[in-house]
Each structure stands twice: as structure tokens, then as C-alpha cells.
Short mmCIF file of C-alpha atoms in Angstrom, two decimals:
data_model
loop_
_atom_site.label_atom_id
_atom_site.label_comp_id
_atom_site.label_asym_id
_atom_site.label_seq_id
_atom_site.Cartn_x
_atom_site.Cartn_y
_atom_site.Cartn_z
CA UNK A 330 43.46 -18.29 2.64
CA UNK A 331 45.90 -21.15 2.11
CA UNK A 332 47.88 -21.83 -1.05
CA UNK A 333 45.65 -24.85 -1.71
CA UNK A 334 42.55 -22.65 -1.47
CA UNK A 335 44.08 -20.02 -3.77
CA UNK A 336 44.81 -22.73 -6.36
CA UNK A 337 41.28 -24.16 -6.00
CA UNK A 338 39.88 -20.64 -6.57
CA UNK A 339 41.90 -20.32 -9.77
CA UNK A 340 40.59 -23.66 -11.01
CA UNK A 341 36.99 -22.61 -10.22
CA UNK A 342 37.59 -19.46 -12.28
CA UNK A 343 38.50 -21.71 -15.22
CA UNK A 344 42.23 -21.05 -14.97
CA UNK A 345 44.71 -23.80 -15.79
CA UNK A 346 47.57 -25.00 -13.60
CA UNK A 347 51.04 -26.10 -14.66
CA UNK A 348 52.56 -29.55 -14.24
CA UNK A 349 54.78 -28.02 -11.53
CA UNK A 350 51.72 -26.84 -9.56
CA UNK A 351 49.96 -30.19 -9.94
CA UNK A 352 53.15 -32.08 -8.99
CA UNK A 353 53.68 -29.98 -5.85
CA UNK A 354 50.01 -30.44 -4.93
CA UNK A 355 50.31 -34.21 -5.35
CA UNK A 356 53.46 -34.27 -3.18
CA UNK A 357 51.35 -32.75 -0.39
CA UNK A 358 48.31 -34.97 -1.02
CA UNK A 359 46.21 -32.07 -2.25
CA UNK A 360 43.42 -33.09 -4.56
CA UNK A 361 43.34 -30.67 -7.50
CA UNK A 362 41.68 -31.29 -10.82
CA UNK A 363 41.39 -29.01 -13.77
CA UNK A 364 42.98 -28.04 -17.02
CA UNK A 365 46.71 -27.77 -17.59
CA UNK A 366 48.85 -25.07 -19.13
CA UNK A 367 52.47 -25.29 -20.26
CA UNK A 368 54.74 -23.59 -17.77
CA UNK A 369 56.15 -21.22 -20.41
CA UNK A 370 52.59 -19.98 -21.04
CA UNK A 371 51.89 -19.33 -17.32
CA UNK A 372 52.94 -15.69 -17.48
CA UNK A 373 51.29 -14.70 -20.75
CA UNK A 374 49.26 -12.15 -18.74
CA UNK A 375 52.25 -10.20 -17.43
CA UNK A 376 52.49 -6.46 -17.15
CA UNK A 377 56.08 -5.27 -17.65
CA UNK A 378 57.64 -1.88 -17.06
CA UNK A 379 61.19 -0.73 -17.54
CA UNK A 380 61.79 1.79 -14.76
CA UNK A 381 64.49 4.38 -14.06
CA UNK A 382 66.19 3.36 -10.79
CA UNK A 383 66.93 6.88 -9.60
CA UNK A 384 63.60 8.61 -10.26
CA UNK A 385 61.42 5.46 -10.32
CA UNK A 386 59.78 6.93 -13.43
CA UNK A 387 58.45 4.41 -15.89
CA UNK A 388 60.55 4.46 -19.05
CA UNK A 389 58.45 2.11 -21.13
CA UNK A 390 55.98 -0.76 -20.89
CA UNK A 391 56.94 -3.93 -22.69
CA UNK A 392 54.98 -6.79 -24.20
CA UNK A 393 55.27 -10.40 -23.09
CA UNK A 394 57.86 -11.02 -25.83
CA UNK A 395 60.29 -8.93 -23.73
CA UNK A 396 60.47 -11.94 -21.40
CA UNK A 397 62.64 -13.68 -24.02
CA UNK A 398 65.35 -11.12 -23.18
CA UNK A 399 68.25 -12.59 -21.18
CA UNK A 400 68.85 -11.58 -17.56
CA UNK A 401 72.02 -9.77 -18.70
CA UNK A 402 69.72 -6.96 -19.93
CA UNK A 403 69.66 -5.44 -16.43
CA UNK A 404 73.46 -5.58 -16.20
CA UNK A 405 73.77 -3.81 -19.56
CA UNK A 406 71.12 -1.24 -18.53
CA UNK A 407 72.18 -0.60 -14.94
CA UNK A 408 70.21 2.65 -14.62
CA UNK A 409 66.91 0.77 -14.86
CA UNK A 410 65.07 -2.12 -13.30
CA UNK A 411 62.34 -4.32 -14.70
CA UNK A 412 59.04 -4.41 -12.83
CA UNK A 413 56.72 -7.34 -13.53
CA UNK A 414 53.17 -8.02 -12.35
CA UNK A 415 51.04 -11.12 -12.90
CA UNK A 416 47.78 -12.29 -11.37
CA UNK A 417 49.67 -15.50 -10.59
CA UNK A 418 51.96 -13.70 -8.16
CA UNK A 419 48.93 -13.40 -5.83
CA UNK A 420 49.02 -17.19 -5.48
CA UNK A 421 52.48 -16.87 -3.86
CA UNK A 422 51.55 -13.75 -1.83
CA UNK A 423 53.52 -11.26 -3.92
CA UNK A 424 52.25 -8.23 -5.87
CA UNK A 425 55.11 -7.86 -8.30
CA UNK A 426 58.80 -8.48 -8.92
CA UNK A 427 61.56 -5.95 -9.52
CA UNK A 428 64.59 -7.41 -11.27
CA UNK A 429 67.80 -5.42 -11.34
CA UNK A 430 71.58 -5.43 -11.33
CA UNK A 431 72.90 -4.49 -7.88
CA UNK A 432 75.99 -2.36 -8.55
CA UNK A 433 77.15 -2.51 -4.92
CA UNK A 434 77.19 -6.31 -4.65
CA UNK A 435 77.74 -6.90 -8.38
CA UNK A 436 74.88 -9.36 -8.65
CA UNK A 437 71.43 -9.85 -10.16
CA UNK A 438 68.61 -9.40 -7.64
CA UNK A 439 64.86 -9.76 -7.42
CA UNK A 440 62.97 -7.60 -4.95
CA UNK A 441 59.39 -8.16 -3.85
CA UNK A 442 56.98 -7.58 -1.01
CA UNK A 443 55.87 -10.82 0.65
CA UNK A 444 52.49 -10.81 2.40
CA UNK A 445 53.27 -12.74 5.58
CA UNK A 446 52.71 -11.81 9.23
CA UNK A 447 55.62 -10.35 11.20
CA UNK A 448 55.61 -13.43 13.46
CA UNK A 449 57.15 -15.37 10.53
CA UNK A 450 60.37 -13.32 10.68
CA UNK A 451 62.45 -16.11 12.26
CA UNK A 452 61.38 -18.89 9.92
CA UNK A 453 61.70 -16.62 6.87
CA UNK A 454 65.24 -15.66 7.89
CA UNK A 455 66.10 -19.36 8.25
CA UNK A 456 64.59 -20.19 4.85
CA UNK A 457 66.26 -17.28 3.05
CA UNK A 458 69.71 -17.33 4.66
CA UNK A 459 71.19 -19.95 2.27
CA UNK A 460 70.36 -17.55 -0.59
CA UNK A 461 72.10 -14.56 1.03
CA UNK A 462 68.72 -12.84 0.87
CA UNK A 463 67.85 -9.65 2.69
CA UNK A 464 64.61 -9.55 4.63
CA UNK A 465 63.00 -6.64 6.42
CA UNK A 466 59.49 -6.28 7.77
CA UNK A 467 57.82 -3.10 6.55
CA UNK A 468 55.27 -2.16 9.20
CA UNK A 469 53.83 0.58 7.00
CA UNK A 470 52.81 -1.88 4.26
CA UNK A 471 52.45 -4.88 6.57
CA UNK A 472 54.68 -7.06 4.44
CA UNK A 473 58.26 -8.22 4.17
CA UNK A 474 60.60 -6.48 1.75
CA UNK A 475 62.68 -9.32 0.33
CA UNK A 476 65.79 -9.04 -1.82
CA UNK A 477 67.15 -12.32 -3.26
CA UNK A 478 70.30 -12.83 -5.31
CA UNK A 479 68.96 -14.46 -8.46
CA UNK A 480 72.01 -16.57 -9.27
CA UNK A 481 71.48 -18.35 -5.91
CA UNK A 482 68.16 -19.76 -7.17
CA UNK A 483 67.97 -23.07 -8.97
CA UNK A 484 68.21 -22.94 -12.80
CA UNK A 485 69.16 -19.24 -13.07
CA UNK A 486 72.29 -18.15 -14.92
CA UNK A 487 73.31 -14.86 -16.50
CA UNK A 488 71.97 -15.82 -19.93
CA UNK A 489 68.65 -17.15 -18.61
CA UNK A 490 65.67 -15.53 -20.39
CA UNK A 491 63.51 -13.39 -18.09
CA UNK A 492 60.55 -15.76 -18.54
CA UNK A 493 62.63 -18.56 -17.00
CA UNK A 494 63.84 -16.23 -14.24
CA UNK A 495 60.23 -15.38 -13.34
CA UNK A 496 59.27 -19.06 -13.46
CA UNK A 497 62.17 -19.99 -11.14
CA UNK A 498 61.24 -17.22 -8.69
CA UNK A 499 57.60 -18.34 -8.77
CA UNK A 500 58.61 -21.96 -8.10
CA UNK A 501 60.84 -20.87 -5.23
CA UNK A 502 58.06 -18.77 -3.69
CA UNK A 503 55.49 -21.54 -4.23
CA UNK A 504 57.64 -24.03 -2.31
CA UNK A 505 58.43 -21.44 0.36
CA UNK A 506 54.71 -20.72 0.94
CA UNK A 507 54.01 -24.46 1.25
CA UNK A 508 56.78 -24.73 3.85
CA UNK A 509 55.51 -21.68 5.76
CA UNK A 510 51.95 -23.00 5.80
CA UNK A 511 53.04 -26.45 6.94
CA UNK A 512 54.80 -24.83 9.93
CA UNK A 513 51.72 -22.90 11.03
#
């Protein structure tokens, strides 16, 4: 199912789209009509876990207000990562995001599994190389394991609140899926 179809499904379910989603749709001459939601309200449905990196044991679930926490949280708490799920990640072919501080490379990263066929390896590598992203196809799960340096994405800085980090990652993935689908 294409990104356009996934958005149309959401609208049929009575979900609202953001100005960003409507603007991207208009840029590609997609006809979408429905209600609107402010972008900062897009991820009000999130499920958040703080997880121990070593054991992968959940330390604690957090409420949506945790998303006001700055990205520096993961640098200050290097033994944990933040796992975030949202029904909206399905739109961009991702189940969830893991945000962490990478001690080896001394950088903030987001890791996710991207549901794309293996034949897209070349184009994905081309798209992700400017971001110094790591990409590996996981045959067991049938998806790509992607690791992106967050500070390489537009509008992300160390003091960026997690809600804005998630929004920037979503926007990046949204545009990437459009590009992938237009090359099919």
C-alpha cells in the first residue's frame, strides 16, 4: 500500500493530518481532504519506554509529557535508550524509534526498522549516505535496520525537545518514503 493510500486510510478512520502532511501531498498532486491537527499534537498517542541498554529491560514507561525533555537526556543517561511507538510510524513504514547516545561515535542516534524490500538497498544507501547513516538488511525480520545520526537531520540540536526530534524523524521518513515510491 502506498503512502497516499495509508494517509487516505487514516482520513477514512476519522484521523486528522498535519499541515506538513497536507503540504507534502499537495506538492505531489495528491488529493487529500479531511481534518487538520497541529503538528505538536500528532504524537499524543505515543507509547514511551526508558530501556536499559545492556539488558534491554524496560526501566519505566513515560507519559507523553516526557517528550518535552531535551535530547540531552540520553547523553546524561547513557546506560539507557528511549523507545517510542506511535500508530503514525506505520504511515512511514516503521514500528518504533530507539533514541540513544552512541558512546563510540559520541553522537545522538535514532535506530529503527524500515519495512522496505531488499531490492531497495542501493537507493536507500544513496539517500542515507549524506547523513552518515548505517543501513543493514535484516533477512530474519525482512526489514532494514537503520541507524541515523540525529544531529544530521534538519532542525535537530542537542537541546531539541524529544517531541521535535520525533517530528523531524517522521518528516524525514515521510519524504524518504515519497522518494522511494516515486522511484518504483
